[in-house]
Amino acid sequence: MSHVFPRHCKKAIPTAVRGAGCYLYDSTGKAYLDGSGGAAVSCLGHGDADVIAAIQKQVADLAFAHNGFLTSEPAEALADLLIEHAPADIERVYFVSGGSEATEAAIKLARQYFVEKGQPEKRHLIARRQSYHGNTLGALAAGGNEWRRQQFAPLLFDVHHIAPCYEYVLREEGESAAAYGLRAAQELEDEILRLGPETVMAFMAEPVVGATLGAVPAVEGYFKRIREICDTYDVLLILDEVMCGMGRTGHLFACDADGIAPDILCIAKGLGAGYQPIGAMLCTGEIYETIKNGTGFFQHGHTYLGHPVAAAAGLAVVSKIVGDGLCDRARRQGEVLSKALHDQFGQHPHVGDIRGRGLFQGIEIVEDRETKTPFDPAKGYAAKIKTAAFDAGLICYPMAGTRDGRAGDHVLLAPPFIIEDSQIDELVGKLATALEQVIGADPAAV
């Protein structure tokens, strides 16, 4: 009997024993194509010799040094590498152990920044519905995933949410993409004015929305208008690239595709590629200098900040992404994956939308393509597709509640950047098998 507290107490899961390239193997020897990189984590695949060697060397040299006393060479080198490629004006890196810690730190830094500037009245955070920013209480409050928030709502601080930039559902008939983007962005300005600009500290968003919406990028021009609004009202722009960053969308930093730079930026997942738990919050030099010239102390922290072994892994991962041209490869293979998805599902009666950027792709499952009507949530299709795909030897990331936290289903795909064309064919074929088994088995859905 296991003493591990699993994510789901009523479901037995296999034991993973080995990983190689794009595959994971369980204790029975069964292979699983890792079509979602776990949760968009394993960007380099499994068993990368260079990353393993970097970790082994660092463990032998220095396993741990608390960053309240000492910094470390890999942490300094990784910070330098990230800043070398970061968006304009981003100058400092604050290492953490994962995505939720990164977004939590970002919220707290935004607040302390304005306190130290002598503007303590700036306290409101605005985010978007159908977003996901992590599972700690602050990050959960910022997120707009109602299913995850519901039972913890009494514990969450008040965050104000506007609509996502969700073209498939929210763009009106006859409305151009550009006009829709401006209309969607206008919700931010309206909310800032409603709350009072002097009270709003930050707006937080994912450049490409991951788990909750299923790889939804904003329309062109949306984020440029968002940046203008934030600048107008002295509101910090926090971009959550925990899932979509580090090359996943074909750019090391996802916001590069939108031609903007944030004030605070959060990364994780692909930063360590699963070899070590690591995340980071990056900020502008102006924010850093405000803290430095004020109290000089960011009132936040965790034991494993800047962990030397995690930093060494991150350094090896980012060096490989940059040095081996893996952002370009993610972009190219993303086009291959997108075409394969369109070829297989473009006319499927229950696939309403195929979207994404780079190797971050999603398909939305609907009951009626013409009306875009989602299936009854009681059918539980997302969970059933996940099980059917897993049985077929494919790990993917289906999620329910796409539309409003309750209705709607999508499948998120985020395979390793090293995926080959033949493996993309395997991925799409196994996903097709799963959809046929699940949706085709329902007489009402034929």
GROMACS .gro file of C-alpha atoms in nm:
model
  446
    1MET     CA    1   0.000   0.000   0.000
    2SER     CA    2   0.134   0.342  -0.099
    3HIS     CA    3   0.175   0.616   0.159
    4VAL     CA    4   0.202   0.886  -0.109
    5PHE     CA    5  -0.083   1.138  -0.106
    6PRO     CA    6  -0.172   1.142  -0.478
    7ARG     CA    7  -0.353   1.410  -0.675
    8HIS     CA    8  -0.653   1.181  -0.711
    9CYS     CA    9  -0.718   0.937  -0.429
   10LYS     CA   10  -0.964   0.717  -0.622
   11LYS     CA   11  -0.752   0.645  -0.925
   12ALA     CA   12  -0.455   0.410  -0.944
   13ILE     CA   13  -0.177   0.530  -1.172
   14PRO     CA   14   0.126   0.348  -1.318
   15THR     CA   15   0.478   0.396  -1.188
   16ALA     CA   16   0.715   0.579  -1.421
   17VAL     CA   17   1.060   0.422  -1.425
   18ARG     CA   18   1.239   0.562  -1.728
   19GLY     CA   19   1.233   0.845  -1.979
   20ALA     CA   20   1.403   0.866  -2.318
   21GLY     CA   21   1.354   1.140  -2.571
   22CYS     CA   22   0.982   1.204  -2.622
   23TYR     CA   23   0.874   0.892  -2.433
   24LEU     CA   24   0.810   0.783  -2.075
   25TYR     CA   25   0.802   0.418  -1.969
   26ASP     CA   26   0.615   0.263  -1.679
   27SER     CA   27   0.712  -0.036  -1.465
   28THR     CA   28   0.536  -0.278  -1.702
   29GLY     CA   29   0.745  -0.151  -1.994
   30LYS     CA   30   0.460   0.037  -2.162
   31ALA     CA   31   0.570   0.346  -2.356
   32TYR     CA   32   0.385   0.677  -2.352
   33LEU     CA   33   0.447   0.954  -2.604
   34ASP     CA   34   0.474   1.268  -2.392
   35GLY     CA   35   0.250   1.487  -2.603
   36SER     CA   36   0.209   1.757  -2.341
   37GLY     CA   37   0.553   1.758  -2.181
   38GLY     CA   38   0.373   1.670  -1.859
   39ALA     CA   39   0.227   2.018  -1.818
   40ALA     CA   40   0.436   2.197  -2.084
   41VAL     CA   41   0.747   2.119  -1.879
   42SER     CA   42   0.967   1.870  -2.064
   43CYS     CA   43   1.076   2.092  -2.352
   44LEU     CA   44   1.403   1.900  -2.407
   45GLY     CA   45   1.247   1.558  -2.366
   46HIS     CA   46   1.374   1.300  -2.121
   47GLY     CA   47   1.729   1.184  -2.055
   48ASP     CA   48   1.919   1.481  -2.199
   49ALA     CA   49   2.286   1.397  -2.134
   50ASP     CA   50   2.410   1.756  -2.117
   51VAL     CA   51   2.159   1.863  -1.854
   52ILE     CA   52   2.218   1.548  -1.650
   53ALA     CA   53   2.595   1.608  -1.657
   54ALA     CA   54   2.550   1.969  -1.544
   55ILE     CA   55   2.336   1.858  -1.250
   56GLN     CA   56   2.580   1.585  -1.150
   57LYS     CA   57   2.874   1.825  -1.157
   58GLN     CA   58   2.692   2.085  -0.951
   59VAL     CA   59   2.582   1.835  -0.687
   60ALA     CA   60   2.944   1.730  -0.649
   61ASP     CA   61   3.068   2.090  -0.625
   62LEU     CA   62   2.795   2.255  -0.419
   63ALA     CA   63   2.449   2.115  -0.350
   64PHE     CA   64   2.303   2.398  -0.142
   65ALA     CA   65   2.382   2.743  -0.011
   66HIS     CA   66   2.106   2.960   0.133
   67ASN     CA   67   2.086   3.278  -0.073
   68GLY     CA   68   2.031   3.486   0.239
   69PHE     CA   69   2.402   3.430   0.301
   70LEU     CA   70   2.565   3.339  -0.031
   71THR     CA   71   2.500   3.353  -0.402
   72SER     CA   72   2.627   3.083  -0.638
   73GLU     CA   73   2.802   3.074  -0.974
   74PRO     CA   74   2.520   2.892  -1.162
   75ALA     CA   75   2.257   3.135  -1.030
   76GLU     CA   76   2.464   3.433  -1.143
   77ALA     CA   77   2.534   3.277  -1.483
   78LEU     CA   78   2.170   3.183  -1.542
   79ALA     CA   79   2.053   3.532  -1.449
   80ASP     CA   80   2.306   3.682  -1.691
   81LEU     CA   81   2.189   3.453  -1.972
   82LEU     CA   82   1.822   3.530  -1.915
   83ILE     CA   83   1.879   3.905  -1.904
   84GLU     CA   84   2.088   3.886  -2.221
   85HIS     CA   85   1.779   3.765  -2.406
   86ALA     CA   86   1.505   3.930  -2.200
   87PRO     CA   87   1.258   4.194  -2.324
   88ALA     CA   88   1.359   4.560  -2.308
   89ASP     CA   89   1.432   4.712  -1.966
   90ILE     CA   90   1.414   4.377  -1.782
   91GLU     CA   91   1.730   4.374  -1.570
   92ARG     CA   92   1.686   4.154  -1.262
   93VAL     CA   93   1.600   3.791  -1.194
   94TYR     CA   94   1.450   3.656  -0.872
   95PHE     CA   95   1.476   3.274  -0.865
   96VAL     CA   96   1.205   3.057  -0.710
   97SER     CA   97   1.110   2.690  -0.725
   98GLY     CA   98   0.810   2.695  -0.959
   99GLY     CA   99   0.539   2.886  -1.138
  100SER     CA  100   0.305   2.954  -0.847
  101GLU     CA  101   0.596   3.095  -0.647
  102ALA     CA  102   0.690   3.317  -0.941
  103THR     CA  103   0.344   3.470  -0.980
  104GLU     CA  104   0.303   3.504  -0.605
  105ALA     CA  105   0.633   3.692  -0.589
  106ALA     CA  106   0.524   3.914  -0.877
  107ILE     CA  107   0.206   4.021  -0.700
  108LYS     CA  108   0.395   4.099  -0.381
  109LEU     CA  109   0.667   4.289  -0.565
  110ALA     CA  110   0.407   4.502  -0.745
  111ARG     CA  111   0.254   4.597  -0.413
  112GLN     CA  112   0.586   4.670  -0.240
  113TYR     CA  113   0.704   4.875  -0.538
  114PHE     CA  114   0.419   5.121  -0.501
  115VAL     CA  115   0.445   5.128  -0.123
  116GLU     CA  116   0.812   5.221  -0.153
  117LYS     CA  117   0.724   5.486  -0.412
  118GLY     CA  118   0.492   5.648  -0.161
  119GLN     CA  119   0.173   5.530  -0.333
  120PRO     CA  120   0.026   5.279  -0.085
  121GLU     CA  121  -0.322   5.343  -0.219
  122LYS     CA  122  -0.226   5.141  -0.528
  123ARG     CA  123  -0.352   4.802  -0.420
  124HIS     CA  124  -0.587   4.655  -0.682
  125LEU     CA  125  -0.486   4.374  -0.916
  126ILE     CA  126  -0.673   4.315  -1.241
  127ALA     CA  127  -0.649   3.983  -1.426
  128ARG     CA  128  -0.858   3.792  -1.676
  129ARG     CA  129  -1.132   3.533  -1.654
  130GLN     CA  130  -1.033   3.187  -1.775
  131SER     CA  131  -0.672   3.247  -1.680
  132TYR     CA  132  -0.455   3.034  -1.455
  133HIS     CA  133  -0.167   3.172  -1.251
  134GLY     CA  134  -0.096   2.897  -0.999
  135ASN     CA  135  -0.230   2.720  -0.693
  136THR     CA  136  -0.096   2.917  -0.397
  137LEU     CA  137  -0.363   3.143  -0.248
  138GLY     CA  138  -0.236   3.464  -0.404
  139ALA     CA  139  -0.183   3.307  -0.744
  140LEU     CA  140  -0.520   3.132  -0.724
  141ALA     CA  141  -0.688   3.463  -0.644
  142ALA     CA  142  -0.529   3.618  -0.952
  143GLY     CA  143  -0.638   3.331  -1.174
  144GLY     CA  144  -0.979   3.320  -1.333
  145ASN     CA  145  -1.033   2.946  -1.325
  146GLU     CA  146  -1.362   2.917  -1.137
  147TRP     CA  147  -1.343   2.543  -1.083
  148ARG     CA  148  -1.005   2.570  -0.909
  149ARG     CA  149  -1.109   2.878  -0.711
  150GLN     CA  150  -1.455   2.778  -0.595
  151GLN     CA  151  -1.399   2.593  -0.268
  152PHE     CA  152  -1.117   2.826  -0.163
  153ALA     CA  153  -1.299   3.148  -0.250
  154PRO     CA  154  -1.347   3.257   0.116
  155LEU     CA  155  -0.968   3.252   0.159
  156LEU     CA  156  -0.879   3.453  -0.153
  157PHE     CA  157  -0.810   3.825  -0.169
  158ASP     CA  158  -1.023   4.032  -0.405
  159VAL     CA  159  -0.892   4.043  -0.762
  160HIS     CA  160  -1.086   4.207  -1.044
  161HIS     CA  161  -1.129   4.007  -1.364
  162ILE     CA  162  -1.201   4.116  -1.719
  163ALA     CA  163  -1.272   3.903  -2.027
  164PRO     CA  164  -0.989   3.711  -2.194
  165CYS     CA  165  -0.888   3.778  -2.553
  166TYR     CA  166  -1.067   3.465  -2.680
  167GLU     CA  167  -1.130   3.519  -3.048
  168TYR     CA  168  -1.304   3.189  -3.123
  169VAL     CA  169  -1.592   3.261  -2.884
  170LEU     CA  170  -1.591   3.635  -2.811
  171ARG     CA  171  -1.519   3.795  -3.148
  172GLU     CA  172  -1.849   3.907  -3.295
  173GLU     CA  173  -1.972   3.820  -3.643
  174GLY     CA  174  -1.849   4.077  -3.893
  175GLU     CA  175  -1.597   4.222  -3.646
  176SER     CA  176  -1.236   4.234  -3.765
  177ALA     CA  177  -0.965   4.076  -3.552
  178ALA     CA  178  -0.808   4.418  -3.498
  179ALA     CA  179  -1.137   4.573  -3.388
  180TYR     CA  180  -1.203   4.283  -3.156
  181GLY     CA  181  -0.858   4.315  -2.999
  182LEU     CA  182  -0.914   4.683  -2.926
  183ARG     CA  183  -1.258   4.610  -2.781
  184ALA     CA  184  -1.119   4.338  -2.558
  185ALA     CA  185  -0.834   4.561  -2.439
  186GLN     CA  186  -1.079   4.841  -2.368
  187GLU     CA  187  -1.218   4.634  -2.082
  188LEU     CA  188  -0.892   4.693  -1.897
  189GLU     CA  189  -0.914   5.071  -1.930
  190ASP     CA  190  -1.279   5.064  -1.828
  191GLU     CA  191  -1.199   4.860  -1.517
  192ILE     CA  192  -0.907   5.085  -1.422
  193LEU     CA  193  -1.132   5.390  -1.449
  194ARG     CA  194  -1.407   5.218  -1.251
  195LEU     CA  195  -1.169   5.135  -0.965
  196GLY     CA  196  -0.980   5.463  -0.990
  197PRO     CA  197  -0.636   5.471  -1.156
  198GLU     CA  198  -0.475   5.582  -0.832
  199THR     CA  199  -0.576   5.247  -0.673
  200VAL     CA  200  -0.471   4.999  -0.943
  201MET     CA  201  -0.122   4.850  -0.910
  202ALA     CA  202  -0.104   4.585  -1.182
  203PHE     CA  203  -0.263   4.386  -1.463
  204MET     CA  204  -0.165   4.019  -1.497
  205ALA     CA  205  -0.212   3.804  -1.808
  206GLU     CA  206  -0.073   3.505  -2.000
  207PRO     CA  207   0.050   3.597  -2.350
  208VAL     CA  208  -0.082   3.262  -2.469
  209VAL     CA  209  -0.337   3.120  -2.226
  210GLY     CA  210  -0.250   2.764  -2.136
  211ALA     CA  211  -0.428   2.517  -1.908
  212THR     CA  212  -0.759   2.694  -1.867
  213LEU     CA  213  -0.832   2.800  -2.226
  214GLY     CA  214  -0.612   2.564  -2.426
  215ALA     CA  215  -0.333   2.751  -2.609
  216VAL     CA  216  -0.522   3.069  -2.695
  217PRO     CA  217  -0.302   3.353  -2.824
  218ALA     CA  218  -0.429   3.710  -2.827
  219VAL     CA  219  -0.519   3.868  -3.160
  220GLU     CA  220  -0.259   4.098  -3.313
  221GLY     CA  221  -0.255   4.441  -3.153
  222TYR     CA  222  -0.427   4.341  -2.828
  223PHE     CA  223  -0.120   4.341  -2.607
  224LYS     CA  224   0.021   4.658  -2.765
  225ARG     CA  225  -0.298   4.835  -2.661
  226ILE     CA  226  -0.279   4.674  -2.316
  227ARG     CA  227   0.077   4.808  -2.280
  228GLU     CA  228  -0.041   5.159  -2.376
  229ILE     CA  229  -0.322   5.148  -2.120
  230CYS     CA  230  -0.089   5.035  -1.842
  231ASP     CA  231   0.157   5.313  -1.927
  232THR     CA  232  -0.120   5.574  -1.932
  233TYR     CA  233  -0.241   5.492  -1.581
  234ASP     CA  234   0.089   5.392  -1.416
  235VAL     CA  235  -0.019   5.029  -1.387
  236LEU     CA  236   0.243   4.752  -1.391
  237LEU     CA  237   0.207   4.488  -1.661
  238ILE     CA  238   0.278   4.139  -1.525
  239LEU     CA  239   0.308   3.868  -1.788
  240ASP     CA  240   0.276   3.507  -1.679
  241GLU     CA  241   0.487   3.298  -1.917
  242VAL     CA  242   0.514   3.001  -1.682
  243MET     CA  243   0.360   2.771  -1.943
  244CYS     CA  244   0.407   2.955  -2.272
  245GLY     CA  245   0.761   3.089  -2.220
  246MET     CA  246   1.114   2.953  -2.262
  247GLY     CA  247   1.083   2.874  -2.632
  248ARG     CA  248   0.748   2.697  -2.615
  249THR     CA  249   0.577   2.936  -2.858
  250GLY     CA  250   0.880   2.981  -3.083
  251HIS     CA  251   1.032   3.269  -2.886
  252LEU     CA  252   1.242   3.242  -2.572
  253PHE     CA  253   1.003   3.492  -2.416
  254ALA     CA  254   0.649   3.458  -2.549
  255CYS     CA  255   0.576   3.831  -2.536
  256ASP     CA  256   0.833   3.890  -2.812
  257ALA     CA  257   0.573   3.768  -3.061
  258ASP     CA  258   0.343   4.050  -2.950
  259GLY     CA  259   0.616   4.314  -2.972
  260ILE     CA  260   0.585   4.429  -2.611
  261ALA     CA  261   0.785   4.421  -2.289
  262PRO     CA  262   0.631   4.377  -1.942
  263ASP     CA  263   0.734   4.533  -1.613
  264ILE     CA  264   0.738   4.196  -1.439
  265LEU     CA  265   0.766   3.857  -1.610
  266CYS     CA  266   0.717   3.509  -1.466
  267ILE     CA  267   0.876   3.189  -1.600
  268ALA     CA  268   0.910   2.828  -1.484
  269LYS     CA  269   0.828   2.486  -1.636
  270GLY     CA  270   1.051   2.496  -1.947
  271LEU     CA  271   1.316   2.688  -1.752
  272GLY     CA  272   1.421   2.363  -1.586
  273ALA     CA  273   1.265   2.130  -1.846
  274GLY     CA  274   1.163   1.899  -1.561
  275TYR     CA  275   1.521   1.817  -1.462
  276GLN     CA  276   1.497   2.036  -1.152
  277PRO     CA  277   1.215   2.243  -0.998
  278ILE     CA  278   1.291   2.605  -1.079
  279GLY     CA  279   1.108   2.924  -1.172
  280ALA     CA  280   1.190   3.292  -1.184
  281MET     CA  281   1.037   3.635  -1.161
  282LEU     CA  282   1.208   3.899  -1.375
  283CYS     CA  283   1.157   4.272  -1.336
  284THR     CA  284   1.268   4.602  -1.480
  285GLY     CA  285   1.566   4.793  -1.351
  286GLU     CA  286   1.334   5.074  -1.244
  287ILE     CA  287   1.138   4.844  -1.011
  288TYR     CA  288   1.459   4.699  -0.869
  289GLU     CA  289   1.614   5.041  -0.812
  290THR     CA  290   1.301   5.157  -0.630
  291ILE     CA  291   1.340   4.874  -0.379
  292LYS     CA  292   1.717   4.917  -0.362
  293ASN     CA  293   1.692   5.290  -0.295
  294GLY     CA  294   1.412   5.241  -0.045
  295THR     CA  295   1.420   4.971   0.220
  296GLY     CA  296   1.664   4.765   0.015
  297PHE     CA  297   1.478   4.451   0.117
  298PHE     CA  298   1.213   4.265  -0.083
  299GLN     CA  299   0.993   4.133   0.195
  300HIS     CA  300   0.947   3.789   0.048
  301GLY     CA  301   1.142   3.465   0.020
  302HIS     CA  302   1.160   3.087   0.030
  303THR     CA  303   1.426   2.844   0.148
  304TYR     CA  304   1.529   2.720  -0.196
  305LEU     CA  305   1.559   3.051  -0.381
  306GLY     CA  306   1.845   3.031  -0.630
  307HIS     CA  307   1.917   2.668  -0.542
  308PRO     CA  308   2.258   2.593  -0.700
  309VAL     CA  309   2.162   2.257  -0.850
  310ALA     CA  310   1.834   2.390  -0.988
  311ALA     CA  311   2.017   2.693  -1.130
  312ALA     CA  312   2.278   2.469  -1.290
  313ALA     CA  313   2.002   2.268  -1.455
  314GLY     CA  314   1.830   2.585  -1.574
  315LEU     CA  315   2.157   2.719  -1.712
  316ALA     CA  316   2.212   2.398  -1.910
  317VAL     CA  317   1.854   2.401  -2.038
  318VAL     CA  318   1.846   2.765  -2.149
  319SER     CA  319   2.196   2.735  -2.298
  320LYS     CA  320   2.074   2.444  -2.509
  321ILE     CA  321   1.752   2.621  -2.612
  322VAL     CA  322   1.949   2.926  -2.723
  323GLY     CA  323   2.262   2.756  -2.853
  324ASP     CA  324   2.092   2.477  -3.045
  325GLY     CA  325   1.830   2.699  -3.208
  326LEU     CA  326   1.544   2.524  -3.034
  327CYS     CA  327   1.315   2.828  -3.043
  328ASP     CA  328   1.329   2.810  -3.423
  329ARG     CA  329   1.274   2.436  -3.407
  330ALA     CA  330   0.971   2.481  -3.180
  331ARG     CA  331   0.833   2.725  -3.436
  332ARG     CA  332   0.895   2.491  -3.729
  333GLN     CA  333   0.767   2.178  -3.558
  334GLY     CA  334   0.472   2.380  -3.431
  335GLU     CA  335   0.377   2.444  -3.792
  336VAL     CA  336   0.406   2.071  -3.863
  337LEU     CA  337   0.188   1.990  -3.562
  338SER     CA  338  -0.068   2.256  -3.651
  339LYS     CA  339  -0.096   2.125  -4.008
  340ALA     CA  340  -0.133   1.767  -3.885
  341LEU     CA  341  -0.408   1.873  -3.645
  342HIS     CA  342  -0.590   2.065  -3.919
  343ASP     CA  343  -0.555   1.774  -4.161
  344GLN     CA  344  -0.690   1.527  -3.906
  345PHE     CA  345  -0.951   1.736  -3.726
  346GLY     CA  346  -1.021   2.035  -3.951
  347GLN     CA  347  -1.354   1.888  -4.064
  348HIS     CA  348  -1.427   1.687  -3.751
  349PRO     CA  349  -1.789   1.752  -3.650
  350HIS     CA  350  -1.692   1.802  -3.286
  351VAL     CA  351  -1.366   1.997  -3.313
  352GLY     CA  352  -1.464   2.362  -3.316
  353ASP     CA  353  -1.126   2.531  -3.308
  354ILE     CA  354  -0.760   2.448  -3.358
  355ARG     CA  355  -0.528   2.718  -3.225
  356GLY     CA  356  -0.193   2.790  -3.070
  357ARG     CA  357   0.156   2.919  -3.132
  358GLY     CA  358   0.471   2.713  -3.180
  359LEU     CA  359   0.465   2.380  -2.997
  360PHE     CA  360   0.178   2.502  -2.783
  361GLN     CA  361  -0.139   2.389  -2.958
  362GLY     CA  362  -0.496   2.323  -2.853
  363ILE     CA  363  -0.818   2.187  -2.995
  364GLU     CA  364  -1.160   2.279  -2.857
  365ILE     CA  365  -1.428   2.010  -2.845
  366VAL     CA  366  -1.786   2.118  -2.919
  367GLU     CA  367  -2.124   1.955  -2.962
  368ASP     CA  368  -2.213   2.174  -3.260
  369ARG     CA  369  -1.952   2.332  -3.487
  370GLU     CA  370  -2.194   2.579  -3.641
  371THR     CA  371  -2.317   2.728  -3.315
  372LYS     CA  372  -1.993   2.654  -3.121
  373THR     CA  373  -2.209   2.501  -2.849
  374PRO     CA  374  -2.006   2.301  -2.595
  375PHE     CA  375  -2.107   1.959  -2.470
  376ASP     CA  376  -2.300   1.914  -2.147
  377PRO     CA  377  -2.034   1.919  -1.871
  378ALA     CA  378  -2.200   1.612  -1.719
  379LYS     CA  379  -2.059   1.404  -2.005
  380GLY     CA  380  -1.711   1.459  -1.862
  381TYR     CA  381  -1.544   1.439  -2.202
  382ALA     CA  382  -1.213   1.601  -2.106
  383ALA     CA  383  -1.142   1.339  -1.840
  384LYS     CA  384  -1.255   1.059  -2.068
  385ILE     CA  385  -1.032   1.178  -2.353
  386LYS     CA  386  -0.735   1.195  -2.115
  387THR     CA  387  -0.795   0.834  -2.008
  388ALA     CA  388  -0.850   0.705  -2.360
  389ALA     CA  389  -0.537   0.878  -2.490
  390PHE     CA  390  -0.333   0.745  -2.197
  391ASP     CA  391  -0.457   0.393  -2.263
  392ALA     CA  392  -0.347   0.440  -2.625
  393GLY     CA  393   0.001   0.545  -2.510
  394LEU     CA  394  -0.034   0.923  -2.535
  395ILE     CA  395   0.004   1.175  -2.256
  396CYS     CA  396  -0.194   1.490  -2.339
  397TYR     CA  397  -0.360   1.764  -2.132
  398PRO     CA  398  -0.739   1.776  -2.169
  399MET     CA  399  -0.928   2.021  -1.948
  400ALA     CA  400  -1.293   2.094  -1.879
  401GLY     CA  401  -1.453   2.431  -1.816
  402THR     CA  402  -1.299   2.603  -2.117
  403ARG     CA  403  -1.580   2.855  -2.161
  404ASP     CA  404  -1.664   2.962  -1.808
  405GLY     CA  405  -1.504   2.722  -1.562
  406ARG     CA  406  -1.784   2.469  -1.605
  407ALA     CA  407  -1.884   2.420  -1.970
  408GLY     CA  408  -1.648   2.348  -2.256
  409ASP     CA  409  -1.367   2.099  -2.321
  410HIS     CA  410  -1.027   2.131  -2.485
  411VAL     CA  411  -0.707   1.931  -2.531
  412LEU     CA  412  -0.373   2.106  -2.480
  413LEU     CA  413  -0.063   1.976  -2.658
  414ALA     CA  414   0.292   2.080  -2.569
  415PRO     CA  415   0.539   1.811  -2.679
  416PRO     CA  416   0.917   1.835  -2.643
  417PHE     CA  417   1.096   2.063  -2.889
  418ILE     CA  418   1.291   1.760  -3.014
  419ILE     CA  419   0.978   1.587  -3.146
  420GLU     CA  420   1.017   1.443  -3.496
  421ASP     CA  421   0.762   1.451  -3.777
  422SER     CA  422   0.689   1.080  -3.738
  423GLN     CA  423   0.618   1.131  -3.368
  424ILE     CA  424   0.382   1.416  -3.450
  425ASP     CA  425   0.195   1.172  -3.675
  426GLU     CA  426   0.188   0.924  -3.387
  427LEU     CA  427   0.060   1.193  -3.149
  428VAL     CA  428  -0.222   1.303  -3.378
  429GLY     CA  429  -0.315   0.945  -3.464
  430LYS     CA  430  -0.344   0.841  -3.101
  431LEU     CA  431  -0.542   1.154  -3.017
  432ALA     CA  432  -0.778   1.074  -3.306
  433THR     CA  433  -0.825   0.725  -3.165
  434ALA     CA  434  -0.909   0.868  -2.824
  435LEU     CA  435  -1.162   1.116  -2.964
  436GLU     CA  436  -1.328   0.844  -3.168
  437GLN     CA  437  -1.355   0.617  -2.866
  438VAL     CA  438  -1.496   0.887  -2.639
  439ILE     CA  439  -1.716   1.108  -2.855
  440GLY     CA  440  -1.801   0.849  -3.118
  441ALA     CA  441  -1.931   0.620  -2.846
  442ASP     CA  442  -2.206   0.871  -2.754
  443PRO     CA  443  -2.508   0.826  -2.983
  444ALA     CA  444  -2.611   1.188  -2.921
  445ALA     CA  445  -2.276   1.304  -3.053
  446VAL     CA  446  -2.278   1.115  -3.384
   0.00000   0.00000   0.00000
